[in-house]
Amino acid sequence: MLKKNLFCLIVILISILGCKKEEKKTVDSVIKIKKNKTTSDAYAFEIKPGQSLYELMIKSKLTNMQVAKYTYELGQYVDVSTIQPGDSLIIVRAAQKDDSLAIIYKPDVITAHILNINGEQYKYERKTLPVEKRMRFLTGTVKNNLNNSLLSLGLEQGVKQVVNNALESEISFQTDARNGDFFYVLIEDRYFKGVKLPRSRVIYTAYSGKRTNFHEAFRFIDSDESSAYNGMYTPEGKTLLQNAVRAPLNSLHVTSPFGYRLHPIYGRRIHHNGIDYRGSRGTPVYAVSSGKVISAGRNGGYGNEVRIQHSNMTSQYAHLNKIYVRRGQRVTKGTKIGVVGSTGNSTGPHLHFGLKQRGRWINPKRLKMVGALKLKGERKKLYDKQVEKIRDMLHEQLTPYAIPLIMS
């Protein structure tokens, strides 16, 4: 039965991996695939705005407890905070065996995250087709404001926002920007069979004006794609996120977001008051900002927990294996307060991070987080090499129109 089920999975994968995203047509529908006298069901969904994996899996006739377990397991490999409308979710089920199935999440046409399930056994695979990477260099002058000027060049909303965030931390656009100022953006695009894929990356951006002078930002790419250190920095390695707090972990991979979810232990729909981050047992946990420890110890289902009162919020760190601070202690941003564990009601090692403001739990995604205010040590050495490589690419792209860029 399992082999026949896998045969159906392979057929689906070949057809989906080989087609363009805009040609995908199985939305919220059921496909019947027959091989001999055995029928397997394949449910293919395109994720719509506001939809969750939970509600889509329920549509494929899985029980609440199955959905809770499977989404938890998938979250160990897929950062659920990166799931976007337009992504695909496919579920292939054996005809006569409810606990034998495959779940496929596709963020684009070249990537498939495959979770094969047989009872309580899970096997994960990631299949990726080769892509062509192209560098896109855009330059222009400001007309009215930078935002509209960037959009007029065809920049996607997400790319435009990265550019804005990087430059706004160094430049006061309200007082110093002027029409005719120059801006520059170097973007890494991915193409598959001649079609540009979503999720382009800003590699470099710069701005030059009479009142603003010249400012530039480079992307640092850490070896870990979930690294909290990934992002835009000044040439000296200073972070460009304004008012950023220290990330609670060095690697931020979200396994369960803030909001209502099917609990992986109880199988019931319960509001999740924080974010769960993946982390192996013993991984250091850091205070996100300076403050006073108001509790440090056992707290019911949260297990070993630390809470810190900051000037305008309270941060929570739960399921810790060990705690390194005590109640009443004052800590600074980046203080090591404990290590990741699985105490309390927990399915495995992870950090539950919560944020409370005015007595109510709020989504921690509101915070701007960084791994450090400035890159140091081996990361700084790696960054310097990346900056040098980016500068080489920029000089290849220079045109007479971009002469002000030579100011760097």
XYZ file of C-alpha atoms in Angstrom, residues 25 35 54 77 94 130 135 164 172 176 189 196 199 208 219 223 226 229 328 335 373:
21
model
C -4.886 24.906 -11.472
C -3.514 2.704 -10.088
C -4.537 23.989 9.935
C 11.753 21.872 8.652
C -3.438 6.149 1.117
C 18.387 24.167 -10.224
C 21.865 40.280 -10.667
C 13.372 51.742 2.671
C 16.049 61.704 7.446
C 16.991 66.118 3.984
C 16.699 37.384 -8.781
C 11.394 34.992 -12.517
C 11.347 36.301 -3.029
C 23.333 60.106 -2.640
C 23.559 42.353 2.830
C 25.941 30.166 6.681
C 17.688 31.135 9.703
C 22.488 37.941 11.848
C 14.997 40.815 41.006
C 22.393 38.704 28.659
C 24.143 45.679 16.807
